Amino acid sequence: MSVPLFNLAPNLTVSRLCLGTMTFGEQNSLPQTLRLLDQAFDAGINFFDSAEMYPVPQRAETQGKSEEYFGQWVRKRKISRDRVVIATKVAGPSGQMSWIRDGPQCLDAKNITEAVDGSLKRLQMDHIDLYQIHWPDRSRHFKVLHSCVSSYVPMFGETEYDPVRQFSSVPIEEQLDALGRAVDAGKIRYIGLSNETPYGVMKFLHFAENNVCYTKIISVQNSYSLLCRTFDSGMAECCHHERIYLLGYSPLAMGILSGKYFASDGAPSDARLNLFKGVPWYCRKIWSSSCITCNRLCFESSSGGKYCVWGDQIMAA
């Protein structure tokens, strides 16, 4: 049975399942990537999501491979451009990824313009269907999937807002202007946000509503799973009334909800949380703090081992 379709925006029909490409180029080789894309496409999935910083864990040597692999698949399979919908994302300031425009230091118009052109080059396409801000410019100094987040905007399942770490950021109007210019140039069709808060979503909508030159966002891509339900509070109301679609990522909480990490052998050796040892504790710590209904406790043993107790089961991290 083929995956059903729906209209994400005028003239933008997508499958209700979107295949993320975050592992392509790191955990997945090119042959594996091509096979996975074939299987998804044959099942009726026409919607694919990437990012300029992918794959993760992020490294200078592999940065951009996910977009490159997807573009190679389209060309190798001779797939008509109008048969696929590609979404990708511009990296915000991190203080970590110096190989991406020196950090990047901020998400201003110059960085956005360079990022759009870079993604188009790696994809070898003439336009991007949905272009998203990967995380707010008001969030800095974190290392995705490796160490603790240090940002004042709650992201990746976090729930606490810390005004102490707030600082002056690039005006949203400047970002909308740069994105609008890319739309006018035919480089991107629609824009969206990712890892955003209700405040951020409403500010982007407010500026677009009051300036006809600005393009309105159509979606927000935030974490959503049984272990991360932060969307269900304030963000759900915003998106419902403003007709903004949620693109929920990590629906299986990086595979934890599949149950494979509860197996006696600790899941296959090539499972993500086993391959990248820096990931488990950090992610589970965030999910633990973000889900008050989950009977789960994370702790560190006297021997230095880290564990997660979930119901009556224990996962070694």
XYZ file of C-alpha atoms in Angstrom, residues 109-254:
146
model
C 21.666 37.379 5.241
C 25.172 36.617 3.983
C 25.262 33.212 5.682
C 21.789 32.294 4.458
C 22.610 33.255 0.867
C 25.870 31.290 0.898
C 24.164 28.295 2.481
C 21.407 28.183 -0.143
C 23.954 28.263 -2.968
C 26.066 25.609 -1.242
C 23.122 23.224 -0.866
C 22.069 23.696 -4.485
C 25.601 22.894 -5.607
C 25.821 19.733 -3.511
C 22.361 18.588 -4.572
C 23.106 19.592 -8.181
C 19.594 20.964 -8.471
C 18.226 24.307 -9.590
C 15.856 24.747 -6.663
C 14.988 23.531 -3.155
C 11.331 22.871 -2.347
C 11.426 23.652 1.375
C 14.261 25.578 2.997
C 14.400 25.634 6.790
C 16.363 27.432 9.477
C 17.852 24.457 11.344
C 17.803 26.181 14.739
C 17.253 29.773 15.876
C 19.999 32.353 15.630
C 19.274 33.040 19.299
C 20.723 29.605 20.131
C 24.486 29.207 20.248
C 27.343 27.124 21.607
C 26.199 23.541 21.370
C 27.392 20.383 19.738
C 24.623 18.328 18.235
C 24.600 14.716 19.476
C 27.916 14.991 21.270
C 27.823 17.159 24.346
C 25.542 19.308 26.432
C 23.532 22.061 24.803
C 24.276 25.562 25.994
C 21.605 27.748 24.485
C 18.859 29.922 25.833
C 16.246 28.517 23.455
C 15.015 25.042 24.467
C 15.780 22.578 21.674
C 15.962 18.844 20.972
C 13.407 18.019 23.658
C 14.641 20.438 26.299
C 12.002 22.323 28.256
C 13.839 24.996 30.213
C 14.239 28.559 28.975
C 17.265 30.370 30.390
C 17.105 34.180 29.949
C 20.548 34.535 31.519
C 22.072 33.220 28.297
C 20.044 35.535 26.086
C 21.979 37.859 23.807
C 21.465 40.122 20.805
C 20.766 38.084 17.674
C 20.291 38.726 13.968
C 16.911 40.421 13.335
C 14.266 38.061 12.015
C 13.448 40.671 9.367
C 16.950 40.280 7.917
C 16.540 36.511 7.753
C 13.122 36.779 6.098
C 14.485 39.280 3.592
C 17.331 36.929 2.619
C 14.972 33.968 2.336
C 12.529 36.054 0.305
C 15.269 37.030 -2.119
C 16.090 33.365 -2.605
C 12.410 32.666 -3.290
C 12.261 35.514 -5.806
C 15.388 34.167 -7.508
C 13.722 30.755 -7.892
C 16.287 29.037 -5.669
C 13.759 27.955 -3.033
C 9.988 27.571 -3.153
C 8.864 27.609 0.482
C 10.432 28.297 3.857
C 10.117 26.734 7.286
C 11.674 26.615 10.744
C 13.167 23.857 12.867
C 13.808 23.413 16.587
C 11.725 26.510 17.217
C 9.596 27.755 20.082
C 6.096 29.271 20.029
C 7.718 32.688 20.462
C 9.945 32.185 17.425
C 7.143 30.860 15.219
C 4.837 33.746 16.081
C 7.570 36.360 15.497
C 8.280 35.002 12.021
C 4.557 35.023 11.255
C 4.114 38.522 12.662
C 6.820 40.052 10.479
C 5.577 38.258 7.353
C 2.026 39.387 8.041
C 3.079 43.018 8.268
C 5.376 43.077 5.247
C 4.228 41.734 1.886
C 7.861 41.367 0.817
C 8.441 38.614 3.379
C 7.567 34.984 2.717
C 5.401 33.207 5.280
C 6.715 30.027 6.869
C 4.661 26.908 6.145
C 6.157 24.394 8.583
C 8.164 23.794 11.727
C 10.342 20.705 12.136
C 10.630 19.804 15.812
C 11.338 16.619 17.712
C 8.182 14.617 18.403
C 7.776 11.147 19.886
C 6.316 9.374 22.902
C 9.414 10.519 24.789
C 9.266 14.121 23.589
C 5.852 15.781 23.602
C 6.850 19.419 24.082
C 5.027 20.343 20.864
C 1.696 19.435 22.441
C 1.620 22.475 24.706
C 2.013 26.004 23.369
C 3.364 25.092 19.939
C 0.346 22.974 19.010
C -2.030 25.885 19.554
C 0.141 28.256 17.513
C 0.402 25.859 14.590
C -3.303 24.996 14.654
C -4.518 28.576 14.460
C -1.835 29.747 12.041
C -2.063 26.675 9.784
C 1.583 25.726 10.200
C 2.451 22.071 9.661
C 4.558 20.087 12.096
C 7.265 17.936 10.541
C 8.004 15.688 13.500
C 11.507 14.286 13.534
C 12.907 11.371 15.541
C 9.495 9.672 15.991
C 11.225 6.587 17.428
C 13.518 8.647 19.677
C 16.640 7.593 17.776
